[in-house]
Amino acid sequence: MKLWYFIMKRLFLMVIVLFGILVLVFFIAKIIPADPVGALLGGNAPPELIDELKHKLGLDKPLIIQFVDYIKGALKGDFGVSLKTNRPVIEDIKEYFPATMELAIFAIIIAVGIGIPLGIFSAVKRNSVVDHFSRIFSILGVSMPVFWTGLLLLLLFYYKLDLLPGSGRLELFIIPPEPKTGMIILDALLEGNWEAFWDGLKHIILPAFVLGYASSASIARMTRASVLDVLRQDYIRTAKAKGLPKRLVIYKHALKNALIPVVTLIGLRFGSLLEGAVLTETIFGWPGLGRYIVNALLVLDYPAIMGGTVFIALIYSLANLVVDITYAVLDPRMRI
Amino acid sequence: MKGDLLTVRNLRVIFHTYRGIIKALNGVNIWINKQERLGLVGETGCGKSVTSLSIMRLIEEPGEIINGEIIFDGKDLLKLSESEMMKIRGKEISMIFQEPISALNPVFKVGYQIAEAIAHAENVSIKDAYGKVKDALEMVGLDWKRTMNLYPDELSGGMAQRVMIAMALVTKPKLLIADEPTSALDVTIQAQILKLLDELIKEMGSAVMMITHDMGVAAEFCDKIAVMYAGNVVEYAKTEVIFENPLHPYTKGLLKAVPRIGRTEELEGVPGMVPDLVDPPPGCRFHPRCSERLDICSSEKPELVEVEEGHFVACHLFHGGVRA
Amino acid sequence: MEYQESERISRWRPLIEDFKHTMYLWRKNKLAMVGTVIILGFIVVAIFAPVLAPYDPYQQNLHNRLAPPSREHLLGTDQFGRDVLSRIIWGTRIELKIILLVTAISTTIGTIIGLISGYFGGVIDEILMRITDMFLAFPSLVLAMAFAAALGPSLTNAIIAISVVTWTVYARLVRAETMKIKNTLYIEAIRALGAGTFRILFLHILPMTVSPILVQMTLRMGTIILTAAGLGFLGLGAQPPTPEWGAMVSDGRLYMMNAWWISTFSGLAIALVVLGFNLLGDGIRDILDPRLRR
């Protein structure tokens, strides 16, 4: 009962925040001092043409009307037409988002797969070689800019060693699978298209690692701190006083408590993965939403900017919501 | 000085800290007989908890047991391997702690935690152990159906302590160590819990080491009392003897600070402060605060000697007794 | 009598002990020391850039483009023949400028909002918090990018954009502290003495929040640099020919195959400075953590 109430409350808050997001994005789009129409048509276009385009794009209506239209459109999922691709923005998003999703999923898998074990090991075997290595690894991970790590790894694995491909999701000569989920690797797996599967994997591993590295560092640190903290608690002492073997104590009693904040962290890192995706996709030529937004920003394709940003904010908010709910499910104390 | 259940001889424990080495236990001697109840009293920081944790071998870094013998039921616990020690913990020696709610794991239900203790002690699966959880909870006077499915933070202090008692006593341990079990509870609940402990322990036939800073609780509950100060046991005798004929100056000071019905003198504290255990006073650790000190007290540590039958004191004022 | 002596000393003892303990922890924490050294180095280089840099960072030398590291050019030259080392050295000034301005702006905005929100509570608090949530609903780089692009790519606008994204941290922090403090007896007493709201907020509550703000500031600096570098990399920050590190990494990207040094060293500079701030921040966090102080 308490849990449902909690979820409802959070959903309600999220709706308010989403509205706020729309307002904020609209505000950003309107403060653009540069004239997007002028940029589109070139500096010397005749005024009638400019006015015509302005009218066509609805830019000559009063601000309030524009805002209302915008909200109405947003609620339907209509963000207008991209000035660059000439397609409805929502179509563009549908095409590019799965690529980002796929990248993010692999990045999280790598981050958790490296981060949690490293963190646990570090905490349990304090000051051992692994602990020191892990801490250096972690602190470097959160200090190195994502785009630099990406470039260095590209330099090593692509330019110098020629082991992995440099960009894109699949080599041109490979037949891609039917786009069911839009995630090439998953689709290929479902279809049994092994060529595409392996090639897709080869393409994703570098960007996923780059994207996941910073998160894995963060997760490792958090896990270590959390485990250390939990091991200091009274109930761990009780568990030992009950005569429970150390392994059981750690893996059962300690971890269930220690992983709670880590789960929150994973959810939060998902948000920074979205940020990192922007940069990673640019470096690796990954055709995802991040790269789409960057390109839109550089040419001031403002429908695309608005649509893309709102969409990312939406995903980010959903991720946070899921984290909050998961946290409440895992920790019975949190169901306030 | 020997107890037929537990004998602790010359236990020394240190802690490594940034300021230096804390000499927490300076040669502690304790002994308990079967089914006997010993009260371990003293100020905060005198080493009572450290002693109990040492017996359970739960001292971890930066602490270290550097000397001594802990003979329990014929075996020196300090010489056992960790896996042998694990068999003793929770089964032959059980322990309950001061803050019962935080002593329970917040993410597991109460029933599970008790079942776990049973399963481990009796070498059965947790599923099978669940059957006994009902008995355990009823034993401590709780509504088992409801309590089993609660999480620790849904319990009151008194309920939580009952759960801990259930967990500790369901395995019928030979020795129960109770580290200030009622200090965190309201006074009325205190009385209830002590009464419960009293009944259950009689039923189980366990010995008890009750750690407390409350002389009243010690008087009520224990057969014998060991008074600790700054890492040493300074006096040891039957409860009545300690109250009626305290010998060590510190014990006398402690008793003067406790209000008692029938007494009309003013309460007095013991002047001075607890010593710094990184750099403790030489000789008798109490001598700087002692109003009856002799010259020898600042250079030689007094040993615990039997001054009259069953009454031991560690004080130079009473040399001439039989060395234990 | 002996115990009177110890009573007199005992009043000061806790404070002295505390300070000694802090210094001990600081020294013992090797990583924090490394961080401190790096940051001090960074600041020194920024201040003495004109003296330390061997060449003019803007001076082109098209005869010597893309030259590998050598004795004349320790870190090589870029696509216009400019000395990479000098550009990196001068870049410290830009980074320092960004850090200082962003911190100043975001702490000011954040603190004011936090104070108002925390002190007045109620509807004002709800509204301000929803606004904060709005800003927090975006991944910070994305929002900063959007602002930077909308305002027009330039260093100043990048600074504004990053500030817009950072103030929320301080707002939340100050609000939490204010809420804790406003109910203390101390504040009640002052209020009873007739102090006006403005006075209470700025003369009494604010000073008590300074310490956590300072800690947070240090912790944030690494993130600020990374965000700034990200914006620079995407072309949304300082414009060429300004030697901003992120932009330099981007420039070097085209030449990764044959002139790897451009991107590598500028990126290394970023990593090093961020590392310094992170180590320092970690150290501060460790030192202040009450549980680790035993």
mmCIF file of N, CA and C in Angstrom, chain A residues 103-120 134-147 149 206-224 261-278 280 316, chain C residues 139 226 278:
data_model
loop_
_atom_site.group_PDB
_atom_site.id
_atom_site.type_symbol
_atom_site.label_atom_id
_atom_site.label_comp_id
_atom_site.label_asym_id
_atom_site.label_seq_id
_atom_site.Cartn_x
_atom_site.Cartn_y
_atom_site.Cartn_z
ATOM 1 N N LEU A 103 23.838 1.643 -27.136
ATOM 2 C CA LEU A 103 25.140 2.026 -26.617
ATOM 3 C C LEU A 103 25.097 2.168 -25.103
ATOM 4 N N ALA A 104 24.041 2.804 -24.612
ATOM 5 C CA ALA A 104 23.920 3.021 -23.174
ATOM 6 C C ALA A 104 23.802 1.700 -22.431
ATOM 7 N N ILE A 105 23.033 0.781 -22.988
ATOM 8 C CA ILE A 105 22.866 -0.509 -22.312
ATOM 9 C C ILE A 105 24.187 -1.247 -22.203
ATOM 10 N N PHE A 106 24.904 -1.297 -23.314
ATOM 11 C CA PHE A 106 26.197 -1.976 -23.254
ATOM 12 C C PHE A 106 27.145 -1.275 -22.297
ATOM 13 N N ALA A 107 27.068 0.047 -22.302
ATOM 14 C CA ALA A 107 27.953 0.789 -21.410
ATOM 15 C C ALA A 107 27.638 0.469 -19.958
ATOM 16 N N ILE A 108 26.373 0.402 -19.629
ATOM 17 C CA ILE A 108 25.998 0.079 -18.254
ATOM 18 C C ILE A 108 26.444 -1.326 -17.874
ATOM 19 N N ILE A 109 26.262 -2.252 -18.805
ATOM 20 C CA ILE A 109 26.680 -3.625 -18.507
ATOM 21 C C ILE A 109 28.167 -3.654 -18.201
ATOM 22 N N ILE A 110 28.943 -2.963 -19.024
ATOM 23 C CA ILE A 110 30.378 -2.927 -18.781
ATOM 24 C C ILE A 110 30.675 -2.237 -17.453
ATOM 25 N N ALA A 111 30.007 -1.124 -17.233
ATOM 26 C CA ALA A 111 30.274 -0.349 -16.017
ATOM 27 C C ALA A 111 29.976 -1.166 -14.770
ATOM 28 N N VAL A 112 28.828 -1.815 -14.744
ATOM 29 C CA VAL A 112 28.458 -2.597 -13.565
ATOM 30 C C VAL A 112 29.326 -3.840 -13.448
ATOM 31 N N GLY A 113 29.573 -4.457 -14.629
ATOM 32 C CA GLY A 113 30.365 -5.675 -14.608
ATOM 33 C C GLY A 113 31.777 -5.459 -14.098
ATOM 34 N N ILE A 114 32.323 -4.289 -14.359
ATOM 35 C CA ILE A 114 33.658 -4.009 -13.853
ATOM 36 C C ILE A 114 33.574 -3.366 -12.479
ATOM 37 N N GLY A 115 32.683 -2.397 -12.368
ATOM 38 C CA GLY A 115 32.656 -1.581 -11.169
ATOM 39 C C GLY A 115 32.310 -2.304 -9.875
ATOM 40 N N ILE A 116 31.226 -3.063 -9.880
ATOM 41 C CA ILE A 116 30.797 -3.669 -8.616
ATOM 42 C C ILE A 116 31.796 -4.691 -8.070
ATOM 43 N N PRO A 117 32.225 -5.652 -8.874
ATOM 44 C CA PRO A 117 33.204 -6.596 -8.331
ATOM 45 C C PRO A 117 34.467 -5.908 -7.845
ATOM 46 N N LEU A 118 34.904 -4.906 -8.615
ATOM 47 C CA LEU A 118 36.117 -4.202 -8.219
ATOM 48 C C LEU A 118 35.908 -3.513 -6.874
ATOM 49 N N GLY A 119 34.760 -2.880 -6.721
ATOM 50 C CA GLY A 119 34.456 -2.175 -5.480
ATOM 51 C C GLY A 119 34.374 -3.121 -4.289
ATOM 52 N N ILE A 120 33.714 -4.255 -4.481
ATOM 53 C CA ILE A 120 33.573 -5.211 -3.382
ATOM 54 C C ILE A 120 34.935 -5.739 -2.967
ATOM 55 N N SER A 134 42.521 -0.541 -8.038
ATOM 56 C CA SER A 134 41.140 -0.138 -8.244
ATOM 57 C C SER A 134 40.939 1.336 -7.951
ATOM 58 N N ARG A 135 41.584 1.834 -6.919
ATOM 59 C CA ARG A 135 41.388 3.253 -6.613
ATOM 60 C C ARG A 135 42.023 4.147 -7.652
ATOM 61 N N ILE A 136 43.169 3.755 -8.173
ATOM 62 C CA ILE A 136 43.783 4.561 -9.224
ATOM 63 C C ILE A 136 42.907 4.527 -10.463
ATOM 64 N N PHE A 137 42.481 3.313 -10.808
ATOM 65 C CA PHE A 137 41.588 3.125 -11.944
ATOM 66 C C PHE A 137 40.362 4.019 -11.811
ATOM 67 N N SER A 138 39.793 4.039 -10.614
ATOM 68 C CA SER A 138 38.580 4.815 -10.391
ATOM 69 C C SER A 138 38.828 6.301 -10.520
ATOM 70 N N ILE A 139 39.843 6.767 -9.874
ATOM 71 C CA ILE A 139 40.020 8.199 -9.872
ATOM 72 C C ILE A 139 40.413 8.702 -11.255
ATOM 73 N N LEU A 140 41.139 7.873 -12.007
ATOM 74 C CA LEU A 140 41.431 8.264 -13.380
ATOM 75 C C LEU A 140 40.144 8.302 -14.194
ATOM 76 N N GLY A 141 39.315 7.316 -13.959
ATOM 77 C CA GLY A 141 38.077 7.222 -14.728
ATOM 78 C C GLY A 141 37.197 8.435 -14.615
ATOM 79 N N VAL A 142 37.133 9.022 -13.428
ATOM 80 C CA VAL A 142 36.284 10.202 -13.323
ATOM 81 C C VAL A 142 37.021 11.481 -13.671
ATOM 82 N N SER A 143 38.297 11.378 -13.901
ATOM 83 C CA SER A 143 39.048 12.586 -14.242
ATOM 84 C C SER A 143 39.286 12.750 -15.727
ATOM 85 N N MET A 144 39.382 11.637 -16.433
ATOM 86 C CA MET A 144 39.710 11.744 -17.858
ATOM 87 C C MET A 144 38.475 12.126 -18.653
ATOM 88 N N PRO A 145 38.593 13.138 -19.488
ATOM 89 C CA PRO A 145 37.425 13.511 -20.289
ATOM 90 C C PRO A 145 37.081 12.381 -21.251
ATOM 91 N N VAL A 146 35.798 12.149 -21.386
ATOM 92 C CA VAL A 146 35.319 11.033 -22.202
ATOM 93 C C VAL A 146 35.847 11.101 -23.629
ATOM 94 N N PHE A 147 35.861 12.299 -24.186
ATOM 95 C CA PHE A 147 36.270 12.382 -25.579
ATOM 96 C C PHE A 147 37.765 12.103 -25.743
ATOM 97 N N THR A 149 39.573 9.983 -23.745
ATOM 98 C CA THR A 149 39.718 8.539 -23.617
ATOM 99 C C THR A 149 39.342 7.869 -24.930
ATOM 100 N N LEU A 206 34.155 -0.617 -28.385
ATOM 101 C CA LEU A 206 34.994 0.509 -28.024
ATOM 102 C C LEU A 206 34.184 1.688 -27.481
ATOM 103 N N PRO A 207 33.195 2.149 -28.227
ATOM 104 C CA PRO A 207 32.417 3.250 -27.659
ATOM 105 C C PRO A 207 31.726 2.894 -26.340
ATOM 106 N N ALA A 208 31.265 1.644 -26.217
ATOM 107 C CA ALA A 208 30.600 1.271 -24.962
ATOM 108 C C ALA A 208 31.583 1.287 -23.813
ATOM 109 N N PHE A 209 32.783 0.825 -24.080
ATOM 110 C CA PHE A 209 33.781 0.834 -23.018
ATOM 111 C C PHE A 209 34.126 2.252 -22.616
ATOM 112 N N VAL A 210 34.350 3.107 -23.609
ATOM 113 C CA VAL A 210 34.690 4.491 -23.329
ATOM 114 C C VAL A 210 33.583 5.149 -22.502
ATOM 115 N N LEU A 211 32.367 4.906 -22.948
ATOM 116 C CA LEU A 211 31.229 5.498 -22.250
ATOM 117 C C LEU A 211 31.083 4.922 -20.852
ATOM 118 N N GLY A 212 31.335 3.631 -20.742
ATOM 119 C CA GLY A 212 31.118 2.974 -19.467
ATOM 120 C C GLY A 212 32.242 3.176 -18.454
ATOM 121 N N TYR A 213 33.409 3.512 -18.951
ATOM 122 C CA TYR A 213 34.573 3.593 -18.077
ATOM 123 C C TYR A 213 34.377 4.566 -16.926
ATOM 124 N N ALA A 214 33.947 5.779 -17.266
ATOM 125 C CA ALA A 214 33.764 6.766 -16.204
ATOM 126 C C ALA A 214 32.743 6.260 -15.192
ATOM 127 N N SER A 215 31.680 5.663 -15.684
ATOM 128 C CA SER A 215 30.676 5.142 -14.768
ATOM 129 C C SER A 215 31.215 4.000 -13.938
ATOM 130 N N SER A 216 32.030 3.143 -14.556
ATOM 131 C CA SER A 216 32.534 2.008 -13.787
ATOM 132 C C SER A 216 33.409 2.503 -12.659
ATOM 133 N N ALA A 217 34.148 3.567 -12.938
ATOM 134 C CA ALA A 217 34.992 4.137 -11.895
ATOM 135 C C ALA A 217 34.132 4.644 -10.749
ATOM 136 N N SER A 218 33.084 5.368 -11.120
ATOM 137 C CA SER A 218 32.196 5.913 -10.113
ATOM 138 C C SER A 218 31.519 4.804 -9.319
ATOM 139 N N ILE A 219 31.079 3.788 -10.017
ATOM 140 C CA ILE A 219 30.400 2.673 -9.348
ATOM 141 C C ILE A 219 31.354 1.944 -8.422
ATOM 142 N N ALA A 220 32.595 1.746 -8.885
ATOM 143 C CA ALA A 220 33.557 1.041 -8.038
ATOM 144 C C ALA A 220 33.795 1.811 -6.751
ATOM 145 N N ARG A 221 33.969 3.124 -6.885
ATOM 146 C CA ARG A 221 34.199 3.918 -5.689
ATOM 147 C C ARG A 221 33.026 3.843 -4.722
ATOM 148 N N MET A 222 31.852 4.002 -5.293
ATOM 149 C CA MET A 222 30.648 3.999 -4.467
ATOM 150 C C MET A 222 30.467 2.669 -3.787
ATOM 151 N N THR A 223 30.667 1.591 -4.540
ATOM 152 C CA THR A 223 30.517 0.258 -3.969
ATOM 153 C C THR A 223 31.498 0.072 -2.831
ATOM 154 N N ARG A 224 32.733 0.466 -3.072
ATOM 155 C CA ARG A 224 33.738 0.309 -2.030
ATOM 156 C C ARG A 224 33.338 1.063 -0.773
ATOM 157 N N PRO A 261 22.602 1.971 -2.136
ATOM 158 C CA PRO A 261 23.039 3.242 -2.728
ATOM 159 C C PRO A 261 23.699 3.054 -4.081
ATOM 160 N N VAL A 262 24.258 1.883 -4.310
ATOM 161 C CA VAL A 262 24.904 1.662 -5.594
ATOM 162 C C VAL A 262 23.863 1.630 -6.701
ATOM 163 N N VAL A 263 22.721 1.025 -6.395
ATOM 164 C CA VAL A 263 21.657 0.977 -7.399
ATOM 165 C C VAL A 263 21.214 2.385 -7.774
ATOM 166 N N THR A 264 21.081 3.223 -6.749
ATOM 167 C CA THR A 264 20.736 4.614 -7.027
ATOM 168 C C THR A 264 21.776 5.221 -7.932
ATOM 169 N N LEU A 265 23.013 4.925 -7.632
ATOM 170 C CA LEU A 265 24.090 5.496 -8.413
ATOM 171 C C LEU A 265 24.004 5.040 -9.853
ATOM 172 N N ILE A 266 23.712 3.762 -10.043
ATOM 173 C CA ILE A 266 23.617 3.261 -11.408
ATOM 174 C C ILE A 266 22.563 4.051 -12.174
ATOM 175 N N GLY A 267 21.447 4.262 -11.526
ATOM 176 C CA GLY A 267 20.402 5.037 -12.178
ATOM 177 C C GLY A 267 20.861 6.452 -12.502
ATOM 178 N N LEU A 268 21.550 7.058 -11.554
ATOM 179 C CA LEU A 268 22.021 8.413 -11.794
ATOM 180 C C LEU A 268 23.068 8.442 -12.894
ATOM 181 N N ARG A 269 23.902 7.415 -12.922
ATOM 182 C CA ARG A 269 24.929 7.365 -13.942
ATOM 183 C C ARG A 269 24.304 7.231 -15.313
ATOM 184 N N PHE A 270 23.117 6.651 -15.343
ATOM 185 C CA PHE A 270 22.457 6.539 -16.631
ATOM 186 C C PHE A 270 22.302 7.922 -17.237
ATOM 187 N N GLY A 271 21.978 8.872 -16.381
ATOM 188 C CA GLY A 271 21.851 10.243 -16.853
ATOM 189 C C GLY A 271 23.158 10.763 -17.409
ATOM 190 N N SER A 272 24.253 10.523 -16.700
ATOM 191 C CA SER A 272 25.512 11.035 -17.229
ATOM 192 C C SER A 272 25.964 10.219 -18.419
ATOM 193 N N LEU A 273 25.429 9.004 -18.535
ATOM 194 C CA LEU A 273 25.719 8.260 -19.751
ATOM 195 C C LEU A 273 25.131 8.976 -20.952
ATOM 196 N N LEU A 274 23.967 9.544 -20.755
ATOM 197 C CA LEU A 274 23.357 10.274 -21.857
ATOM 198 C C LEU A 274 24.238 11.446 -22.267
ATOM 199 N N GLU A 275 24.805 12.107 -21.260
ATOM 200 C CA GLU A 275 25.711 13.207 -21.581
ATOM 201 C C GLU A 275 26.917 12.693 -22.323
ATOM 202 N N GLY A 276 27.510 11.660 -21.724
ATOM 203 C CA GLY A 276 28.715 11.097 -22.314
ATOM 204 C C GLY A 276 28.443 10.585 -23.714
ATOM 205 N N ALA A 277 27.203 10.123 -23.912
ATOM 206 C CA ALA A 277 26.863 9.588 -25.231
ATOM 207 C C ALA A 277 27.016 10.656 -26.290
ATOM 208 N N VAL A 278 26.629 11.867 -25.904
ATOM 209 C CA VAL A 278 26.749 12.976 -26.845
ATOM 210 C C VAL A 278 28.176 13.056 -27.386
ATOM 211 N N THR A 280 30.671 10.753 -26.967
ATOM 212 C CA THR A 280 31.174 9.492 -27.512
ATOM 213 C C THR A 280 30.672 9.269 -28.928
ATOM 214 N N TYR A 316 15.766 10.923 -19.149
ATOM 215 C CA TYR A 316 16.526 11.135 -17.918
ATOM 216 C C TYR A 316 15.597 11.109 -16.709
ATOM 217 N N PRO C 139 20.389 16.214 -18.288
ATOM 218 C CA PRO C 139 21.800 15.920 -18.039
ATOM 219 C C PRO C 139 22.549 17.232 -18.228
ATOM 220 N N LEU C 226 35.471 19.641 -16.862
ATOM 221 C CA LEU C 226 35.074 18.639 -17.854
ATOM 222 C C LEU C 226 33.946 19.152 -18.738
ATOM 223 N N ASN C 278 39.944 16.369 -8.206
ATOM 224 C CA ASN C 278 39.269 15.209 -7.643
ATOM 225 C C ASN C 278 40.009 14.651 -6.432
#
